[in-house]
Amino acid sequence: MGHIEKKYWNMDMEPELNTPKMRQLQFKKLQEALIWQYENTPYNRKRFETAGVKPQDIRSFEDFAEALPAAGQDEIRGVIAEVGFDMNKIMTHIFGEKRMKDLYLLTTTSGTTGIPTPYPNFRGSLADAREIMSRAAWRMGLRPGDRIGLCFGLSMHAAGTPQILWFQDYPGITMVPIGAEAGTEKILQFMKLFNVNVFSGTPSLALHLIEKCPEILMHPIKDLGIRILMLGAEPGAGIPEVRKRLEDEYGAKVFDLGGGYGCSCDYPVYQGMHWLADDYAYYELIDPETKKPVPMEQGATGIMVGTSLHPEAAVWFDMRFTMMDIHQVFTEPCPCGFSGFRYKIIGRADDMLKVKGVPVYPAAIEGVIHSFPEQLTGAFRIVLDEPPPRVVPPLKIKIEHGENIREDGLPALEKHIQERMHKLLKVKPAITWLKPNTLEREVKKTLLLEKTYEK
Ligand SMILES: [Zn+2]
């Protein structure tokens, strides 16, 4: 048709991501945001008062990091201790009355680490999400006519119900909310029935559907005609072996979405997720132990901390807030040619295991397991005899072998897995073999740890 597609959804803003000009705009917005927080949210006002500073005292990003310690789940527990366990009081204290009057949609994060965290979506948040997610959708190649099968837990996650509202501004997209709660059989049947061609859900569910599809629909998953997988909530899609397996089995492109406002690109080697929202949120890294700022340099690692530059719409990346995710950043231009610095999710600060002082994340173990798609089912558990993070070596792992592996082949396979883990993760685990389909399959977040000390 002689029609040339625009490169970005937002041709004004996206070329400016991760530039000095953007940093100036961010600082101007940050100053306004801090005044707004001080005036409108009791919780953040108190953080200023505790630090003995006023928003006007903050004259640089360095001042900002210095003055206000990052806050996360632990600080929220402190709020609960102070105001009591009354969700309305807690939210009003944290977000302020002004925003609470504008509360439109209330979901929760999955609460794997304790109390479910409310995930309030204000009308303003949804407007911001529509812009940010449209940027992501355009880059991932979603186009008019696409149908998204929404297979995250609908009530239990930030990417659940809110996602139904993300693409309202995006022409020609149809949402089909199915929900992880529907279970494997219905998920597969609905995707086929309604000609879903974009899957949105966790990587573990996407992997599980590969195994189940031939049984339920009597054909391989490839025949569903899914052309894009938008994955999130777990770092699986960023693991090269997982991405390759999903791309091969579905015949689709695989993208990572989330852990902040970003998505991966389709460069053949995974480059992390491009951060798409410099004009909406300010991104920082801090050291897991000292909590001091980590400079944003190529390859730097730290706990991700976010601050909204549009506080009336902010959900959780409100003011130096952290979900305790460990990120690694790449600030040099991506070979794919798109703008935005990139981040990889390495794990969660509170999931970290230390084997003889070496940090190991369950997600990294998962990556190695999934790099043996022919020999292993992909299901495994890390067995912990003592509360983490410290693990007395060897690290114990139970692994399911595949259907086509004979018992006398196991010792050689075991050696092969141990060598790969040693090379990539610097640990040499003790492996216990399980028959295929011994472990319970989780439709939602996979629980990778078996804690014997809790039994
Ligand atoms: Zn890229």
CSV table of C-alpha atoms and ligand atoms in Angstrom, one decimal:
chain,number,residue,atom,x,y,z
A,1,MET,CA,0.0,0.0,0.0
A,2,GLY,CA,3.1,2.2,0.0
A,3,HIS,CA,2.4,2.9,3.7
A,4,ILE,CA,5.4,3.4,5.9
A,5,GLU,CA,4.8,2.5,9.6
A,6,LYS,CA,5.8,4.9,12.2
A,7,LYS,CA,8.7,3.7,14.3
A,8,TYR,CA,7.2,4.5,17.7
A,9,TRP,CA,3.7,4.8,19.1
A,10,ASN,CA,4.6,8.2,20.5
A,11,MET,CA,6.9,9.9,18.0
A,12,ASP,CA,7.3,13.0,20.3
A,13,MET,CA,8.4,11.3,23.4
A,14,GLU,CA,9.9,7.9,22.7
A,15,PRO,CA,12.9,9.1,20.6
A,16,GLU,CA,13.9,11.2,23.7
A,17,LEU,CA,14.0,8.3,26.2
A,18,ASN,CA,17.3,7.9,28.1
A,19,THR,CA,18.7,11.2,26.8
A,20,PRO,CA,20.1,14.3,28.8
A,21,LYS,CA,17.1,16.3,27.5
A,22,MET,CA,14.8,13.7,29.1
A,23,ARG,CA,16.7,13.9,32.4
A,24,GLN,CA,16.0,17.6,32.5
A,25,LEU,CA,12.4,17.1,31.9
A,26,GLN,CA,12.4,14.4,34.6
A,27,PHE,CA,13.9,16.6,37.2
A,28,LYS,CA,11.4,19.4,36.5
A,29,LYS,CA,8.6,16.9,36.8
A,30,LEU,CA,10.2,15.3,39.9
A,31,GLN,CA,10.2,18.7,41.7
A,32,GLU,CA,6.5,19.1,41.1
A,33,ALA,CA,5.8,15.5,42.1
A,34,LEU,CA,7.5,15.9,45.4
A,35,ILE,CA,5.5,19.0,46.2
A,36,TRP,CA,2.4,17.1,45.4
A,37,GLN,CA,3.4,14.2,47.6
A,38,TYR,CA,4.2,16.5,50.5
A,39,GLU,CA,0.9,18.3,50.2
A,40,ASN,CA,-1.4,15.3,49.5
A,41,THR,CA,-0.1,12.1,51.1
A,42,PRO,CA,0.3,11.7,54.9
A,43,TYR,CA,2.7,8.9,54.5
A,44,ASN,CA,5.1,10.6,52.1
A,45,ARG,CA,4.8,13.9,54.1
A,46,LYS,CA,6.0,12.0,57.1
A,47,ARG,CA,9.0,10.6,55.1
A,48,PHE,CA,10.0,14.2,54.4
A,49,GLU,CA,9.5,15.2,58.0
A,50,THR,CA,11.5,12.2,59.3
A,51,ALA,CA,14.3,13.2,56.9
A,52,GLY,CA,14.1,16.8,58.0
A,53,VAL,CA,13.8,18.1,54.5
A,54,LYS,CA,11.2,20.0,52.4
A,55,PRO,CA,10.6,19.3,48.7
A,56,GLN,CA,12.2,22.6,47.9
A,57,ASP,CA,15.4,21.5,49.5
A,58,ILE,CA,15.9,18.8,46.8
A,59,ARG,CA,17.9,20.4,44.0
A,60,SER,CA,19.3,17.4,42.2
A,61,PHE,CA,18.7,13.7,41.7
A,62,GLU,CA,21.6,13.1,44.1
A,63,ASP,CA,19.9,15.2,46.8
A,64,PHE,CA,16.8,13.2,46.3
A,65,ALA,CA,18.5,9.8,46.8
A,66,GLU,CA,20.4,11.1,49.8
A,67,ALA,CA,17.4,12.7,51.5
A,68,LEU,CA,14.7,10.0,51.3
A,69,PRO,CA,15.4,6.3,52.0
A,70,ALA,CA,13.7,3.9,49.7
A,71,ALA,CA,10.5,2.3,51.0
A,72,GLY,CA,9.0,-1.1,50.4
A,73,GLN,CA,7.0,-3.9,52.0
A,74,ASP,CA,8.7,-3.5,55.3
A,75,GLU,CA,7.7,0.1,55.5
A,76,ILE,CA,4.2,-0.8,54.6
A,77,ARG,CA,4.2,-3.2,57.5
A,78,GLY,CA,5.3,-0.3,59.6
A,79,VAL,CA,2.2,1.6,58.4
A,80,ILE,CA,0.0,-1.3,59.4
A,81,ALA,CA,1.5,-1.3,62.9
A,82,GLU,CA,0.8,2.4,63.1
A,83,VAL,CA,-2.7,2.7,61.6
A,84,GLY,CA,-3.9,-0.9,62.2
A,85,PHE,CA,-5.0,-3.5,59.7
A,86,ASP,CA,-7.8,-1.6,58.0
A,87,MET,CA,-7.2,-1.6,54.3
A,88,ASN,CA,-9.0,1.7,53.7
A,89,LYS,CA,-7.1,3.5,56.4
A,90,ILE,CA,-3.8,2.0,55.1
A,91,MET,CA,-4.5,3.1,51.6
A,92,THR,CA,-5.7,6.6,52.6
A,93,HIS,CA,-2.5,7.0,54.7
A,94,ILE,CA,-0.3,6.0,51.8
A,95,PHE,CA,-2.0,7.4,48.8
A,96,GLY,CA,-3.9,10.4,50.4
A,97,GLU,CA,-7.6,11.3,50.3
A,98,LYS,CA,-7.4,13.1,47.0
A,99,ARG,CA,-6.3,10.0,45.1
A,100,MET,CA,-8.6,7.7,47.0
A,101,LYS,CA,-11.6,9.7,45.8
A,102,ASP,CA,-10.4,8.8,42.3
A,103,LEU,CA,-10.0,5.1,43.0
A,104,TYR,CA,-11.6,3.1,40.1
A,105,LEU,CA,-10.2,-0.4,40.2
A,106,LEU,CA,-8.8,-2.3,43.2
A,107,THR,CA,-6.8,-5.5,42.6
A,108,THR,CA,-4.0,-7.0,44.6
A,109,THR,CA,-0.6,-8.4,43.9
A,110,SER,CA,-0.3,-12.1,44.6
A,111,GLY,CA,1.0,-11.7,48.1
A,112,THR,CA,3.6,-14.5,47.8
A,113,THR,CA,5.7,-12.9,50.5
A,114,GLY,CA,3.0,-12.3,53.1
A,115,ILE,CA,-0.1,-10.0,53.1
A,116,PRO,CA,-1.7,-9.3,49.7
A,117,THR,CA,-0.6,-5.9,48.6
A,118,PRO,CA,-3.5,-3.7,47.4
A,119,TYR,CA,-3.0,-2.5,43.9
A,120,PRO,CA,-5.2,0.5,43.5
A,121,ASN,CA,-5.8,1.8,40.0
A,122,PHE,CA,-6.9,5.5,40.0
A,123,ARG,CA,-8.6,6.9,37.0
A,124,GLY,CA,-5.4,8.8,36.3
A,125,SER,CA,-3.3,5.6,36.6
A,126,LEU,CA,-5.4,3.9,34.0
A,127,ALA,CA,-4.9,6.9,31.6
A,128,ASP,CA,-1.1,6.7,32.1
A,129,ALA,CA,-1.1,2.9,31.6
A,130,ARG,CA,-3.0,3.3,28.4
A,131,GLU,CA,-0.2,5.4,27.0
A,132,ILE,CA,2.7,3.3,28.3
A,133,MET,CA,1.2,0.0,27.3
A,134,SER,CA,0.3,1.3,23.8
A,135,ARG,CA,4.0,2.2,23.4
A,136,ALA,CA,4.9,-1.4,24.4
A,137,ALA,CA,2.2,-3.0,22.2
A,138,TRP,CA,3.4,-1.0,19.1
A,139,ARG,CA,7.0,-2.2,19.7
A,140,MET,CA,5.9,-5.8,20.2
A,141,GLY,CA,4.1,-5.7,16.9
A,142,LEU,CA,0.5,-5.8,18.0
A,143,ARG,CA,-1.7,-4.4,15.2
A,144,PRO,CA,-5.4,-3.8,14.5
A,145,GLY,CA,-7.2,-7.1,14.4
A,146,ASP,CA,-5.2,-8.8,17.1
A,147,ARG,CA,-7.0,-10.6,19.9
A,148,ILE,CA,-5.4,-10.8,23.3
A,149,GLY,CA,-6.2,-13.8,25.4
A,150,LEU,CA,-5.7,-12.5,29.0
A,151,CYS,CA,-4.5,-15.5,31.0
A,152,PHE,CA,-3.1,-13.8,34.1
A,153,GLY,CA,-5.0,-14.3,37.4
A,154,LEU,CA,-7.8,-11.8,36.9
A,155,SER,CA,-8.4,-10.7,40.5
A,156,MET,CA,-5.0,-11.3,41.9
A,157,HIS,CA,-2.5,-9.4,39.8
A,158,ALA,CA,-1.6,-6.1,38.5
A,159,ALA,CA,-1.5,-7.5,35.0
A,160,GLY,CA,-4.9,-9.1,35.4
A,161,THR,CA,-8.1,-7.0,35.3
A,162,PRO,CA,-6.2,-3.7,34.7
A,163,GLN,CA,-4.9,-5.1,31.5
A,164,ILE,CA,-8.4,-5.2,30.1
A,165,LEU,CA,-8.3,-1.4,30.2
A,166,TRP,CA,-4.8,-0.9,28.8
A,167,PHE,CA,-5.5,-1.0,25.1
A,168,GLN,CA,-8.7,1.1,24.8
A,169,ASP,CA,-6.8,3.8,22.9
A,170,TYR,CA,-5.1,1.2,20.7
A,171,PRO,CA,-7.0,0.7,17.4
A,172,GLY,CA,-8.5,-2.6,16.6
A,173,ILE,CA,-7.4,-4.7,19.6
A,174,THR,CA,-9.9,-7.1,21.2
A,175,MET,CA,-9.4,-8.3,24.7
A,176,VAL,CA,-10.5,-11.8,25.7
A,177,PRO,CA,-10.2,-12.1,29.5
A,178,ILE,CA,-10.0,-15.8,30.3
A,179,GLY,CA,-8.0,-15.7,33.6
A,180,ALA,CA,-5.5,-18.2,35.0
A,181,GLU,CA,-8.4,-19.3,37.4
A,182,ALA,CA,-10.2,-20.8,34.4
A,183,GLY,CA,-7.7,-23.7,34.4
A,184,THR,CA,-5.7,-25.3,31.6
A,185,GLU,CA,-8.6,-26.9,29.7
A,186,LYS,CA,-10.8,-23.8,29.4
A,187,ILE,CA,-7.8,-21.6,28.6
A,188,LEU,CA,-6.9,-23.8,25.6
A,189,GLN,CA,-10.5,-24.2,24.5
A,190,PHE,CA,-11.3,-20.4,24.8
A,191,MET,CA,-8.2,-19.4,22.9
A,192,LYS,CA,-9.2,-21.7,20.1
A,193,LEU,CA,-12.9,-20.8,20.1
A,194,PHE,CA,-12.3,-17.1,20.0
A,195,ASN,CA,-9.3,-17.1,17.6
A,196,VAL,CA,-7.0,-15.6,20.1
A,197,ASN,CA,-3.6,-14.8,18.4
A,198,VAL,CA,-1.8,-13.0,21.3
A,199,PHE,CA,-1.3,-14.9,24.6
A,200,SER,CA,-0.8,-12.8,27.7
A,201,GLY,CA,0.2,-14.7,30.9
A,202,THR,CA,3.1,-16.2,32.9
A,203,PRO,CA,5.9,-18.1,31.2
A,204,SER,CA,5.2,-21.1,33.4
A,205,LEU,CA,1.6,-21.3,32.2
A,206,ALA,CA,2.7,-20.9,28.6
A,207,LEU,CA,5.1,-23.8,29.1
A,208,HIS,CA,2.5,-25.9,30.8
A,209,LEU,CA,0.1,-25.3,27.8
A,210,ILE,CA,2.6,-26.8,25.5
A,211,GLU,CA,2.4,-30.1,27.4
A,212,LYS,CA,-1.4,-30.1,27.7
A,213,CYS,CA,-2.5,-28.9,24.3
A,214,PRO,CA,-2.1,-32.2,22.4
A,215,GLU,CA,-4.1,-34.0,25.2
A,216,ILE,CA,-6.9,-31.4,25.3
A,217,LEU,CA,-7.2,-30.0,21.7
A,218,MET,CA,-5.7,-33.1,20.0
A,219,HIS,CA,-3.1,-31.0,18.2
A,220,PRO,CA,0.2,-29.3,19.0
A,221,ILE,CA,0.1,-25.7,20.4
A,222,LYS,CA,1.5,-24.4,17.2
A,223,ASP,CA,-1.8,-25.0,15.4
A,224,LEU,CA,-3.5,-22.4,17.6
A,225,GLY,CA,-1.9,-19.7,15.4
A,226,ILE,CA,-0.7,-17.6,18.3
A,227,ARG,CA,1.8,-15.1,16.9
A,228,ILE,CA,2.8,-13.1,20.0
A,229,LEU,CA,3.4,-14.2,23.6
A,230,MET,CA,3.4,-11.3,26.1
A,231,LEU,CA,4.8,-12.7,29.3
A,232,GLY,CA,5.2,-11.3,32.8
A,233,ALA,CA,5.1,-11.8,36.5
A,234,GLU,CA,8.0,-14.2,36.4
A,235,PRO,CA,11.4,-13.7,34.8
A,236,GLY,CA,11.1,-16.8,32.5
A,237,ALA,CA,10.8,-15.1,29.2
A,238,GLY,CA,14.2,-13.4,29.8
A,239,ILE,CA,15.9,-16.8,30.1
A,240,PRO,CA,17.3,-17.6,26.6
A,241,GLU,CA,16.3,-21.3,26.8
A,242,VAL,CA,12.7,-20.6,27.9
A,243,ARG,CA,12.3,-18.0,25.1
A,244,LYS,CA,13.7,-20.4,22.5
A,245,ARG,CA,11.5,-23.3,23.6
A,246,LEU,CA,8.4,-21.1,23.6
A,247,GLU,CA,9.2,-19.6,20.2
A,248,ASP,CA,9.8,-23.0,18.7
A,249,GLU,CA,6.7,-24.7,20.1
A,250,TYR,CA,4.2,-21.8,19.5
A,251,GLY,CA,5.8,-20.6,16.3
A,252,ALA,CA,5.5,-17.1,17.9
A,253,LYS,CA,7.5,-14.1,19.0
A,254,VAL,CA,8.1,-14.0,22.7
A,255,PHE,CA,8.2,-10.7,24.7
A,256,ASP,CA,8.8,-10.0,28.3
A,257,LEU,CA,6.6,-7.3,29.9
A,258,GLY,CA,6.6,-5.8,33.3
A,259,GLY,CA,8.7,-5.5,36.4
A,260,GLY,CA,8.1,-1.8,35.7
A,261,TYR,CA,7.1,0.0,32.6
A,262,GLY,CA,8.9,-1.8,29.8
A,263,CYS,CA,9.0,-4.6,27.3
A,264,SER,CA,11.7,-6.6,25.5
A,265,CYS,CA,12.5,-6.3,21.9
A,266,ASP,CA,12.8,-9.0,19.2
A,267,TYR,CA,16.5,-8.8,18.8
A,268,PRO,CA,17.6,-12.5,18.4
A,269,VAL,CA,19.6,-12.4,21.6
A,270,TYR,CA,17.6,-11.2,24.6
A,271,GLN,CA,18.6,-7.7,25.5
A,272,GLY,CA,16.4,-7.1,28.6
A,273,MET,CA,13.3,-4.9,28.6
A,274,HIS,CA,13.4,-1.3,27.2
A,275,TRP,CA,12.2,1.1,29.8
A,276,LEU,CA,9.5,3.1,28.0
A,277,ALA,CA,8.3,5.6,30.6
A,278,ASP,CA,11.0,8.1,31.5
A,279,ASP,CA,8.4,10.8,31.3
A,280,TYR,CA,6.1,9.0,33.8
A,281,ALA,CA,8.5,7.5,36.3
A,282,TYR,CA,12.1,8.0,37.5
A,283,TYR,CA,14.1,4.8,37.7
A,284,GLU,CA,16.9,4.1,40.2
A,285,LEU,CA,19.0,1.2,41.5
A,286,ILE,CA,20.2,0.8,45.0
A,287,ASP,CA,22.6,-1.6,46.6
A,288,PRO,CA,20.8,-4.6,48.3
A,289,GLU,CA,23.0,-4.4,51.4
A,290,THR,CA,24.0,-0.7,51.9
A,291,LYS,CA,20.8,0.8,50.2
A,292,LYS,CA,23.1,3.4,48.7
A,293,PRO,CA,22.4,4.5,45.0
A,294,VAL,CA,24.1,2.4,42.3
A,295,PRO,CA,25.1,4.5,39.3
A,296,MET,CA,23.1,3.8,36.1
A,297,GLU,CA,25.9,2.3,34.1
A,298,GLN,CA,26.1,-0.5,31.5
A,299,GLY,CA,25.8,-3.8,33.4
A,300,ALA,CA,25.1,-2.3,36.9
A,301,THR,CA,22.9,-4.4,39.3
A,302,GLY,CA,20.8,-3.4,42.2
A,303,ILE,CA,17.3,-3.2,43.7
A,304,MET,CA,15.0,-1.3,41.5
A,305,VAL,CA,13.4,1.8,43.0
A,306,GLY,CA,10.8,3.9,41.3
A,307,THR,CA,9.3,7.3,41.7
A,308,SER,CA,6.2,8.5,39.8
A,309,LEU,CA,6.5,11.8,38.0
A,310,HIS,CA,2.8,12.0,37.7
A,311,PRO,CA,1.8,11.3,41.4
A,312,GLU,CA,-1.9,11.8,40.9
A,313,ALA,CA,-1.8,8.7,38.9
A,314,ALA,CA,0.8,6.7,40.8
A,315,VAL,CA,0.1,3.3,42.0
A,316,TRP,CA,3.2,1.8,43.7
A,317,PHE,CA,6.2,3.5,42.1
A,318,ASP,CA,5.0,6.4,44.2
A,319,MET,CA,8.1,8.0,45.8
A,320,ARG,CA,11.3,5.9,46.0
A,321,PHE,CA,9.2,2.8,46.3
A,322,THR,CA,10.6,-0.7,45.7
A,323,MET,CA,9.1,-4.1,45.1
A,324,MET,CA,12.5,-5.6,46.0
A,325,ASP,CA,13.2,-6.8,42.5
A,326,ILE,CA,16.9,-7.1,41.6
A,327,HIS,CA,17.5,-5.6,38.1
A,328,GLN,CA,20.6,-5.3,35.9
A,329,VAL,CA,20.6,-2.3,33.5
A,330,PHE,CA,22.1,-1.7,30.1
A,331,THR,CA,22.4,2.0,29.3
A,332,GLU,CA,24.2,1.7,25.9
A,333,PRO,CA,22.1,1.7,22.8
A,334,CYS,CA,20.3,-1.6,22.0
A,335,PRO,CA,21.3,-3.4,18.8
A,336,CYS,CA,17.6,-3.5,17.9
A,337,GLY,CA,17.7,0.3,17.3
A,338,PHE,CA,14.9,1.2,19.7
A,339,SER,CA,15.2,3.8,22.4
A,340,GLY,CA,15.2,3.4,26.2
A,341,PHE,CA,17.7,1.9,28.5
A,342,ARG,CA,17.2,-1.8,29.2
A,343,TYR,CA,16.7,-3.8,32.4
A,344,LYS,CA,16.8,-7.5,33.2
A,345,ILE,CA,15.1,-8.9,36.2
A,346,ILE,CA,17.7,-11.1,38.0
A,347,GLY,CA,15.5,-12.2,40.9
A,348,ARG,CA,13.9,-10.9,44.1
A,349,ALA,CA,16.1,-9.5,46.9
A,350,ASP,CA,14.1,-11.8,49.3
A,351,ASP,CA,14.4,-14.9,47.0
A,352,MET,CA,18.2,-14.8,47.0
A,353,LEU,CA,20.0,-17.8,48.2
A,354,LYS,CA,23.6,-17.8,49.2
A,355,VAL,CA,25.5,-20.9,48.7
A,356,LYS,CA,29.0,-20.5,50.2
A,357,GLY,CA,28.5,-16.8,49.8
A,358,VAL,CA,27.6,-17.0,46.1
A,359,PRO,CA,24.2,-15.4,45.4
A,360,VAL,CA,21.9,-17.8,43.5
A,361,TYR,CA,18.3,-16.9,42.3
A,362,PRO,CA,15.7,-19.6,41.8
A,363,ALA,CA,14.9,-18.0,38.4
A,364,ALA,CA,18.4,-18.7,37.3
A,365,ILE,CA,18.1,-22.4,38.3
A,366,GLU,CA,14.9,-22.5,36.3
A,367,GLY,CA,16.8,-21.2,33.3
A,368,VAL,CA,19.2,-24.0,33.4
A,369,ILE,CA,16.5,-26.6,33.9
A,370,HIS,CA,14.6,-25.3,30.9
A,371,SER,CA,17.8,-25.5,28.8
A,372,PHE,CA,17.2,-29.3,28.7
A,373,PRO,CA,13.8,-29.4,27.0
A,374,GLU,CA,14.4,-32.9,25.5
A,375,GLN,CA,15.5,-34.6,28.7
A,376,LEU,CA,13.6,-32.8,31.5
A,377,THR,CA,9.9,-31.9,31.9
A,378,GLY,CA,10.8,-28.5,33.3
A,379,ALA,CA,9.3,-29.2,36.8
A,380,PHE,CA,11.6,-29.0,39.8
A,381,ARG,CA,11.9,-27.9,43.4
A,382,ILE,CA,14.7,-26.4,45.4
A,383,VAL,CA,14.8,-28.1,48.8
A,384,LEU,CA,15.7,-25.8,51.7
A,385,ASP,CA,16.4,-27.4,55.1
A,386,GLU,CA,17.0,-24.0,56.7
A,387,PRO,CA,15.4,-20.6,56.3
A,388,PRO,CA,17.1,-18.7,53.3
A,389,PRO,CA,19.3,-17.0,52.2
A,390,ARG,CA,22.1,-19.2,53.6
A,391,VAL,CA,22.3,-22.7,52.1
A,392,VAL,CA,24.8,-25.2,53.4
A,393,PRO,CA,26.2,-26.8,50.3
A,394,PRO,CA,25.3,-28.8,48.3
A,395,LEU,CA,22.2,-27.0,47.1
A,396,LYS,CA,19.5,-29.7,46.9
A,397,ILE,CA,17.2,-29.9,43.8
A,398,LYS,CA,14.5,-32.4,42.9
A,399,ILE,CA,14.1,-32.6,39.2
A,400,GLU,CA,11.6,-34.5,37.0
A,401,HIS,CA,13.2,-36.3,34.1
A,402,GLY,CA,11.4,-36.6,30.8
A,403,GLU,CA,9.3,-39.5,29.5
A,404,ASN,CA,11.9,-40.6,27.1
A,405,ILE,CA,14.8,-40.9,29.5
A,406,ARG,CA,15.8,-44.4,30.7
A,407,GLU,CA,16.9,-44.9,34.3
A,408,ASP,CA,20.4,-45.9,33.1
A,409,GLY,CA,20.8,-42.6,31.3
A,410,LEU,CA,20.2,-40.6,34.5
A,411,PRO,CA,23.8,-40.5,35.9
A,412,ALA,CA,25.2,-39.0,32.7
A,413,LEU,CA,22.4,-36.4,32.5
A,414,GLU,CA,22.9,-35.5,36.2
A,415,LYS,CA,26.6,-34.8,35.5
A,416,HIS,CA,25.7,-32.7,32.5
A,417,ILE,CA,23.2,-30.6,34.5
A,418,GLN,CA,25.7,-30.2,37.4
A,419,GLU,CA,28.4,-29.0,35.0
A,420,ARG,CA,26.1,-26.5,33.3
A,421,MET,CA,25.0,-25.1,36.7
A,422,HIS,CA,28.6,-24.9,37.9
A,423,LYS,CA,29.6,-23.0,34.8
A,424,LEU,CA,26.7,-20.6,34.7
A,425,LEU,CA,25.8,-20.2,38.4
A,426,LYS,CA,28.9,-21.3,40.3
A,427,VAL,CA,27.0,-24.0,42.2
A,428,LYS,CA,27.2,-27.7,42.0
A,429,PRO,CA,23.8,-29.1,43.2
A,430,ALA,CA,22.8,-32.5,44.6
A,431,ILE,CA,20.1,-33.8,42.3
A,432,THR,CA,17.3,-36.1,43.3
A,433,TRP,CA,15.4,-37.6,40.4
A,434,LEU,CA,11.6,-37.7,40.1
A,435,LYS,CA,9.4,-39.5,37.5
A,436,PRO,CA,7.6,-37.2,35.0
A,437,ASN,CA,4.4,-35.5,36.5
A,438,THR,CA,5.3,-36.2,40.1
A,439,LEU,CA,5.3,-32.5,41.1
A,440,GLU,CA,2.1,-30.5,41.4
A,441,ARG,CA,1.7,-28.1,38.4
A,442,GLU,CA,0.8,-24.6,39.5
A,443,VAL,CA,-1.4,-22.7,37.0
A,444,LYS,CA,-0.5,-19.4,38.7
A,445,LYS,CA,3.0,-18.5,40.0
A,446,THR,CA,5.1,-21.5,40.3
A,447,LEU,CA,6.4,-22.1,43.8
A,448,LEU,CA,10.0,-23.3,43.3
A,449,LEU,CA,11.0,-23.8,46.9
A,450,GLU,CA,10.2,-26.8,49.1
A,451,LYS,CA,10.8,-25.7,52.7
A,452,THR,CA,11.4,-28.8,54.8
A,453,TYR,CA,12.0,-26.7,57.9
A,454,GLU,CA,8.4,-25.6,57.9
A,455,LYS,CA,7.0,-29.1,58.1
B,1,ZN,ZN,16.2,-3.7,21.9
